Amino acid sequence: MWQKSHGVVLNIVKYSDKSNIVHVYTESGGQMSFLIPASRRARRASVNPALFRPFSLIEFEADIRPKSSLSPIREARIWYPLDSLPYHPYKTGIAMFLAEFLYRVLQEEGGNEPLFAYLVNSVRWLDACECDFSNFHLVFLMRLSRFLGFYPNLEHYVEGAFFDLLNACFVESRPYHGQFLSEEDSSHLVKLMRMNYETMHLFAMSRAERNRCLEVIVGYYRLHLPSFPDLKSLSVLKELFA
C-alpha cells in the first residue's frame, strides 16, 4: 500500500547496479529500509538519489507492505531544507558519525514520535548553529539514551562518587562487578549531563577530554546494547575537533 511519510536519512548502501538501499528513521514506523534508484541520471526523476544524505529530512511515498523488509520509494523530496549541514565539513562529519550510530542502535526500535521529534529538532538545531557546536555529538548521544532506557541517574551524585555503568547510577564505593567509571570520569559525565545545546558552549573541553567522553559514551552504549559493533566513522570524528 502506498503511504506518505517523513523521515531522517541514516544510511545508504549499494544493493545492485540499478538500486540502492536507504535506511530511514520514519515518523510512524521507526527505522525502515527502502529501495531507491542508484543512477545519478535519475536527477529529473521523482526519486533523486542525491536527496539521501546522512541527516537529510525528507518526505516520501513508498509501497509499504507488512511482510516486506524492502519497500520501493515512488516519490521523494526535501521536507526541511538544510542550509549549512551538508556543506560544512565539521557538521558533515558529525552527521555521518551520528547517522551511523543511530542506524546501529535503532534497528530494533519501532515507531516513537517523541524520539522522531528529538532527531528532527536536533538536526535542525545543528544546521542553524553558527559556531561552538564541538560538544554537540556528546550531548546528543547522552540525551538519546533517555529514549533507550538507560539514561544516567544523577540523583545520588556527590563529589568523589563512582558511576555504576551497569545500573546507570552513582554510588559512593566501587561496585564489585567492575563496570564503573573513575571519580574523574564520573565528574566529567556529570558535567556533560548538565549541558544542553544552548549551554554546551559554556563548558570548555580539550580535545583529549572530548575524545575521552566519546569513548566512555560509546562504551556505555556497547555495555547496554551487546550487539553494538565498531563504528567506521568514530576515528574520523575524533580527528575533527582539536
mmCIF file of C-alpha atoms in Angstrom:
data_model
loop_
_atom_site.group_PDB
_atom_site.id
_atom_site.type_symbol
_atom_site.label_atom_id
_atom_site.label_comp_id
_atom_site.label_asym_id
_atom_site.label_seq_id
_atom_site.Cartn_x
_atom_site.Cartn_y
_atom_site.Cartn_z
ATOM 1 C CA MET A 1 0.000 0.000 0.000
ATOM 2 C CA TRP A 2 1.385 3.385 -0.966
ATOM 3 C CA GLN A 3 1.933 5.539 2.097
ATOM 4 C CA LYS A 4 3.303 9.036 2.612
ATOM 5 C CA SER A 5 5.737 9.640 5.451
ATOM 6 C CA HIS A 6 8.525 11.839 6.810
ATOM 7 C CA GLY A 7 11.944 10.586 7.803
ATOM 8 C CA VAL A 8 15.557 11.206 8.787
ATOM 9 C CA VAL A 9 18.062 9.555 6.440
ATOM 10 C CA LEU A 10 20.580 7.376 8.296
ATOM 11 C CA ASN A 11 22.453 5.212 5.824
ATOM 12 C CA ILE A 12 22.630 4.213 2.185
ATOM 13 C CA VAL A 13 24.259 1.069 0.760
ATOM 14 C CA LYS A 14 24.593 -0.440 -2.699
ATOM 15 C CA TYR A 15 22.031 -3.154 -3.496
ATOM 16 C CA SER A 16 22.559 -3.741 -7.220
ATOM 17 C CA ASP A 17 23.722 -1.900 -10.315
ATOM 18 C CA LYS A 18 20.322 -0.260 -10.563
ATOM 19 C CA SER A 19 19.232 0.127 -6.934
ATOM 20 C CA ASN A 20 20.463 1.196 -3.511
ATOM 21 C CA ILE A 21 19.034 0.533 -0.074
ATOM 22 C CA VAL A 22 18.418 3.568 2.097
ATOM 23 C CA HIS A 23 17.749 3.281 5.831
ATOM 24 C CA VAL A 24 15.447 5.957 7.193
ATOM 25 C CA TYR A 25 14.082 6.606 10.669
ATOM 26 C CA THR A 26 10.451 7.340 9.912
ATOM 27 C CA GLU A 27 7.811 9.274 11.761
ATOM 28 C CA SER A 28 5.424 6.349 12.230
ATOM 29 C CA GLY A 29 7.353 3.120 11.645
ATOM 30 C CA GLY A 30 10.750 3.662 13.224
ATOM 31 C CA GLN A 31 13.777 2.566 11.206
ATOM 32 C CA MET A 32 12.796 1.174 7.813
ATOM 33 C CA SER A 33 14.605 0.115 4.643
ATOM 34 C CA PHE A 34 13.701 1.332 1.165
ATOM 35 C CA LEU A 35 14.808 0.812 -2.421
ATOM 36 C CA ILE A 36 15.831 3.832 -4.491
ATOM 37 C CA PRO A 37 17.473 4.213 -7.908
ATOM 38 C CA ALA A 38 21.271 4.069 -7.892
ATOM 39 C CA SER A 39 21.876 6.011 -11.080
ATOM 40 C CA ARG A 40 22.765 9.688 -10.957
ATOM 41 C CA ARG A 41 20.833 10.040 -14.196
ATOM 42 C CA ALA A 42 17.694 9.938 -12.068
ATOM 43 C CA ARG A 43 18.115 13.609 -11.162
ATOM 44 C CA ARG A 44 14.992 14.589 -13.062
ATOM 45 C CA ALA A 45 13.017 11.605 -11.864
ATOM 46 C CA SER A 46 10.635 11.608 -8.908
ATOM 47 C CA VAL A 47 13.324 9.949 -6.734
ATOM 48 C CA ASN A 48 16.692 11.720 -6.800
ATOM 49 C CA PRO A 49 19.474 9.687 -5.124
ATOM 50 C CA ALA A 50 21.230 12.936 -4.159
ATOM 51 C CA LEU A 51 18.468 13.641 -1.625
ATOM 52 C CA PHE A 52 19.516 10.753 0.611
ATOM 53 C CA ARG A 53 22.483 12.160 2.517
ATOM 54 C CA PRO A 54 23.023 11.423 6.226
ATOM 55 C CA PHE A 55 20.614 13.517 8.314
ATOM 56 C CA SER A 56 18.592 14.718 5.326
ATOM 57 C CA LEU A 57 14.991 15.400 6.335
ATOM 58 C CA ILE A 58 12.755 14.016 3.605
ATOM 59 C CA GLU A 59 9.124 13.371 2.803
ATOM 60 C CA PHE A 60 8.362 10.438 0.559
ATOM 61 C CA GLU A 61 5.801 7.971 -0.724
ATOM 62 C CA ALA A 62 6.599 4.259 -0.576
ATOM 63 C CA ASP A 63 4.878 0.935 -1.160
ATOM 64 C CA ILE A 64 4.897 -0.341 2.432
ATOM 65 C CA ARG A 65 3.694 -3.904 2.972
ATOM 66 C CA PRO A 66 3.635 -5.775 6.322
ATOM 67 C CA LYS A 67 5.640 -8.812 5.153
ATOM 68 C CA SER A 68 8.189 -6.938 3.063
ATOM 69 C CA SER A 69 11.518 -5.759 4.500
ATOM 70 C CA LEU A 70 12.311 -3.571 1.475
ATOM 71 C CA SER A 71 9.820 -1.040 0.170
ATOM 72 C CA PRO A 72 10.296 0.872 -3.099
ATOM 73 C CA ILE A 73 10.056 4.644 -2.885
ATOM 74 C CA ARG A 74 7.936 6.126 -5.663
ATOM 75 C CA GLU A 75 8.439 9.792 -4.884
ATOM 76 C CA ALA A 76 10.717 11.765 -2.554
ATOM 77 C CA ARG A 77 11.505 15.397 -1.861
ATOM 78 C CA ILE A 78 13.220 17.527 0.773
ATOM 79 C CA TRP A 79 10.918 18.031 3.724
ATOM 80 C CA TYR A 80 13.022 20.599 5.564
ATOM 81 C CA PRO A 81 15.897 22.196 3.634
ATOM 82 C CA LEU A 82 19.264 22.279 5.410
ATOM 83 C CA ASP A 83 21.351 25.362 4.712
ATOM 84 C CA SER A 84 24.764 24.548 6.207
ATOM 85 C CA LEU A 85 24.916 20.946 7.435
ATOM 86 C CA PRO A 86 25.507 19.293 4.012
ATOM 87 C CA TYR A 87 28.312 21.710 3.131
ATOM 88 C CA HIS A 88 30.138 22.406 6.404
ATOM 89 C CA PRO A 89 32.964 19.824 6.823
ATOM 90 C CA TYR A 90 32.723 19.630 10.621
ATOM 91 C CA LYS A 91 28.939 19.413 10.643
ATOM 92 C CA THR A 92 29.050 16.809 7.881
ATOM 93 C CA GLY A 93 31.495 14.731 9.931
ATOM 94 C CA ILE A 94 29.211 14.909 12.976
ATOM 95 C CA ALA A 95 26.188 13.979 10.852
ATOM 96 C CA MET A 96 27.946 10.976 9.316
ATOM 97 C CA PHE A 97 29.002 9.677 12.728
ATOM 98 C CA LEU A 98 25.628 10.183 14.406
ATOM 99 C CA ALA A 99 23.721 8.774 11.443
ATOM 100 C CA GLU A 100 25.867 5.605 11.565
ATOM 101 C CA PHE A 101 25.397 5.470 15.336
ATOM 102 C CA LEU A 102 21.614 5.776 15.011
ATOM 103 C CA TYR A 103 21.492 3.186 12.247
ATOM 104 C CA ARG A 104 23.111 0.681 14.626
ATOM 105 C CA VAL A 105 21.229 1.463 17.848
ATOM 106 C CA LEU A 106 17.742 1.983 16.405
ATOM 107 C CA GLN A 107 17.468 -1.197 14.333
ATOM 108 C CA GLU A 108 15.093 -2.811 16.822
ATOM 109 C CA GLU A 109 13.176 0.371 17.636
ATOM 110 C CA GLY A 110 9.650 0.770 16.290
ATOM 111 C CA GLY A 111 7.726 3.975 15.778
ATOM 112 C CA ASN A 112 8.392 6.530 18.506
ATOM 113 C CA GLU A 113 7.037 10.025 17.909
ATOM 114 C CA PRO A 114 8.969 11.728 20.763
ATOM 115 C CA LEU A 115 12.221 10.151 19.523
ATOM 116 C CA PHE A 116 11.474 11.195 15.952
ATOM 117 C CA ALA A 117 10.797 14.762 17.128
ATOM 118 C CA TYR A 118 14.082 14.722 19.065
ATOM 119 C CA LEU A 119 16.026 13.653 15.977
ATOM 120 C CA VAL A 120 14.406 16.244 13.729
ATOM 121 C CA ASN A 121 14.829 19.087 16.213
ATOM 122 C CA SER A 122 18.477 18.120 16.793
ATOM 123 C CA VAL A 123 19.250 18.072 13.058
ATOM 124 C CA ARG A 124 17.606 21.455 12.597
ATOM 125 C CA TRP A 125 19.489 22.901 15.586
ATOM 126 C CA LEU A 126 22.874 21.729 14.284
ATOM 127 C CA ASP A 127 22.099 23.103 10.849
ATOM 128 C CA ALA A 128 21.179 26.535 12.257
ATOM 129 C CA CYS A 129 24.061 26.776 14.741
ATOM 130 C CA GLU A 130 26.819 29.079 13.503
ATOM 131 C CA CYS A 131 29.594 28.257 15.993
ATOM 132 C CA ASP A 132 30.521 26.472 19.253
ATOM 133 C CA PHE A 133 28.990 23.091 18.393
ATOM 134 C CA SER A 134 32.051 20.958 19.230
ATOM 135 C CA ASN A 135 30.195 19.167 22.035
ATOM 136 C CA PHE A 136 27.013 18.599 20.033
ATOM 137 C CA HIS A 137 27.533 14.875 19.419
ATOM 138 C CA LEU A 138 28.254 14.239 23.113
ATOM 139 C CA VAL A 139 25.088 15.997 24.291
ATOM 140 C CA PHE A 140 23.068 14.339 21.527
ATOM 141 C CA LEU A 141 24.174 10.814 22.478
ATOM 142 C CA MET A 142 23.622 11.185 26.215
ATOM 143 C CA ARG A 143 20.135 12.584 25.722
ATOM 144 C CA LEU A 144 19.394 9.853 23.184
ATOM 145 C CA SER A 145 19.938 7.280 25.945
ATOM 146 C CA ARG A 146 16.772 8.550 27.637
ATOM 147 C CA PHE A 147 14.717 7.074 24.767
ATOM 148 C CA LEU A 148 16.529 3.733 25.004
ATOM 149 C CA GLY A 149 16.037 3.182 28.722
ATOM 150 C CA PHE A 150 19.488 3.736 30.242
ATOM 151 C CA TYR A 151 19.725 7.471 30.834
ATOM 152 C CA PRO A 152 22.102 8.123 33.783
ATOM 153 C CA ASN A 153 20.508 8.928 37.122
ATOM 154 C CA LEU A 154 22.273 11.921 38.688
ATOM 155 C CA GLU A 155 20.179 11.912 41.872
ATOM 156 C CA HIS A 156 22.833 10.454 44.181
ATOM 157 C CA TYR A 157 25.908 12.142 42.766
ATOM 158 C CA VAL A 158 28.354 13.637 45.260
ATOM 159 C CA GLU A 159 31.940 14.668 44.661
ATOM 160 C CA GLY A 160 34.162 11.578 44.558
ATOM 161 C CA ALA A 161 31.325 9.198 43.604
ATOM 162 C CA PHE A 162 31.685 6.428 41.032
ATOM 163 C CA PHE A 163 29.300 5.985 38.116
ATOM 164 C CA ASP A 164 27.938 2.429 38.014
ATOM 165 C CA LEU A 165 27.761 1.705 34.287
ATOM 166 C CA LEU A 166 25.554 -1.368 34.653
ATOM 167 C CA ASN A 167 22.892 0.259 36.819
ATOM 168 C CA ALA A 168 23.201 3.782 35.349
ATOM 169 C CA CYS A 169 23.559 5.489 38.718
ATOM 170 C CA PHE A 170 26.189 6.963 41.039
ATOM 171 C CA VAL A 171 27.478 5.081 44.075
ATOM 172 C CA GLU A 172 29.878 6.064 46.857
ATOM 173 C CA SER A 173 32.038 2.914 46.691
ATOM 174 C CA ARG A 174 33.463 0.885 43.827
ATOM 175 C CA PRO A 175 30.925 -1.685 42.523
ATOM 176 C CA TYR A 176 32.047 -5.288 42.834
ATOM 177 C CA HIS A 177 31.163 -6.084 39.202
ATOM 178 C CA GLY A 178 33.943 -3.757 37.974
ATOM 179 C CA GLN A 179 31.830 -1.904 35.406
ATOM 180 C CA PHE A 180 32.187 1.662 36.647
ATOM 181 C CA LEU A 181 33.863 4.995 35.905
ATOM 182 C CA SER A 182 36.655 6.517 37.940
ATOM 183 C CA GLU A 183 35.970 9.581 40.087
ATOM 184 C CA GLU A 184 37.445 11.821 37.377
ATOM 185 C CA ASP A 185 35.461 10.296 34.517
ATOM 186 C CA SER A 186 32.340 10.336 36.693
ATOM 187 C CA SER A 187 32.711 14.066 37.315
ATOM 188 C CA HIS A 188 33.134 14.649 33.573
ATOM 189 C CA LEU A 189 29.965 12.669 32.945
ATOM 190 C CA VAL A 190 28.041 14.873 35.373
ATOM 191 C CA LYS A 191 29.309 17.982 33.602
ATOM 192 C CA LEU A 192 28.242 16.505 30.293
ATOM 193 C CA MET A 193 24.773 15.632 31.583
ATOM 194 C CA ARG A 194 24.257 19.220 32.702
ATOM 195 C CA MET A 195 24.841 20.517 29.185
ATOM 196 C CA ASN A 196 22.206 21.167 26.563
ATOM 197 C CA TYR A 197 22.506 22.543 23.056
ATOM 198 C CA GLU A 198 22.073 26.119 24.222
ATOM 199 C CA THR A 199 24.571 25.967 27.102
ATOM 200 C CA MET A 200 27.200 23.491 25.889
ATOM 201 C CA HIS A 201 29.454 26.288 24.586
ATOM 202 C CA LEU A 202 29.934 27.391 28.216
ATOM 203 C CA PHE A 203 31.685 24.101 29.094
ATOM 204 C CA ALA A 204 35.223 24.204 27.736
ATOM 205 C CA MET A 205 36.774 20.837 26.844
ATOM 206 C CA SER A 206 40.148 19.960 25.441
ATOM 207 C CA ARG A 207 40.419 17.602 22.505
ATOM 208 C CA ALA A 208 41.617 14.824 24.834
ATOM 209 C CA GLU A 209 38.703 15.363 27.253
ATOM 210 C CA ARG A 210 36.182 15.380 24.425
ATOM 211 C CA ASN A 211 37.575 12.182 22.941
ATOM 212 C CA ARG A 212 37.635 10.526 26.358
ATOM 213 C CA CYS A 213 33.972 11.455 26.882
ATOM 214 C CA LEU A 214 33.157 9.971 23.481
ATOM 215 C CA GLU A 215 34.981 6.732 24.351
ATOM 216 C CA VAL A 216 33.039 6.496 27.616
ATOM 217 C CA ILE A 217 29.707 7.101 25.886
ATOM 218 C CA VAL A 218 30.351 4.529 23.155
ATOM 219 C CA GLY A 219 31.460 2.015 25.796
ATOM 220 C CA TYR A 220 28.341 2.758 27.826
ATOM 221 C CA TYR A 221 26.100 2.065 24.827
ATOM 222 C CA ARG A 222 28.029 -1.088 23.991
ATOM 223 C CA LEU A 223 27.547 -2.353 27.557
ATOM 224 C CA HIS A 224 23.764 -1.924 27.351
ATOM 225 C CA LEU A 225 23.498 -2.989 23.702
ATOM 226 C CA PRO A 226 25.831 -6.020 23.443
ATOM 227 C CA SER A 227 25.409 -6.364 19.667
ATOM 228 C CA PHE A 228 26.623 -2.801 19.098
ATOM 229 C CA PRO A 229 29.511 -3.007 16.567
ATOM 230 C CA ASP A 230 32.596 -0.892 15.964
ATOM 231 C CA LEU A 231 31.798 2.313 14.093
ATOM 232 C CA LYS A 232 33.773 3.168 10.953
ATOM 233 C CA SER A 233 33.247 6.907 11.403
ATOM 234 C CA LEU A 234 34.403 7.059 15.030
ATOM 235 C CA SER A 235 38.096 7.581 14.257
ATOM 236 C CA VAL A 236 37.248 10.317 11.762
ATOM 237 C CA LEU A 237 35.146 12.194 14.293
ATOM 238 C CA LYS A 238 37.939 12.127 16.879
ATOM 239 C CA GLU A 239 40.182 13.996 14.467
ATOM 240 C CA LEU A 240 37.698 16.766 13.731
ATOM 241 C CA PHE A 241 37.900 18.969 16.806
ATOM 242 C CA ALA A 242 41.299 19.983 18.083
#
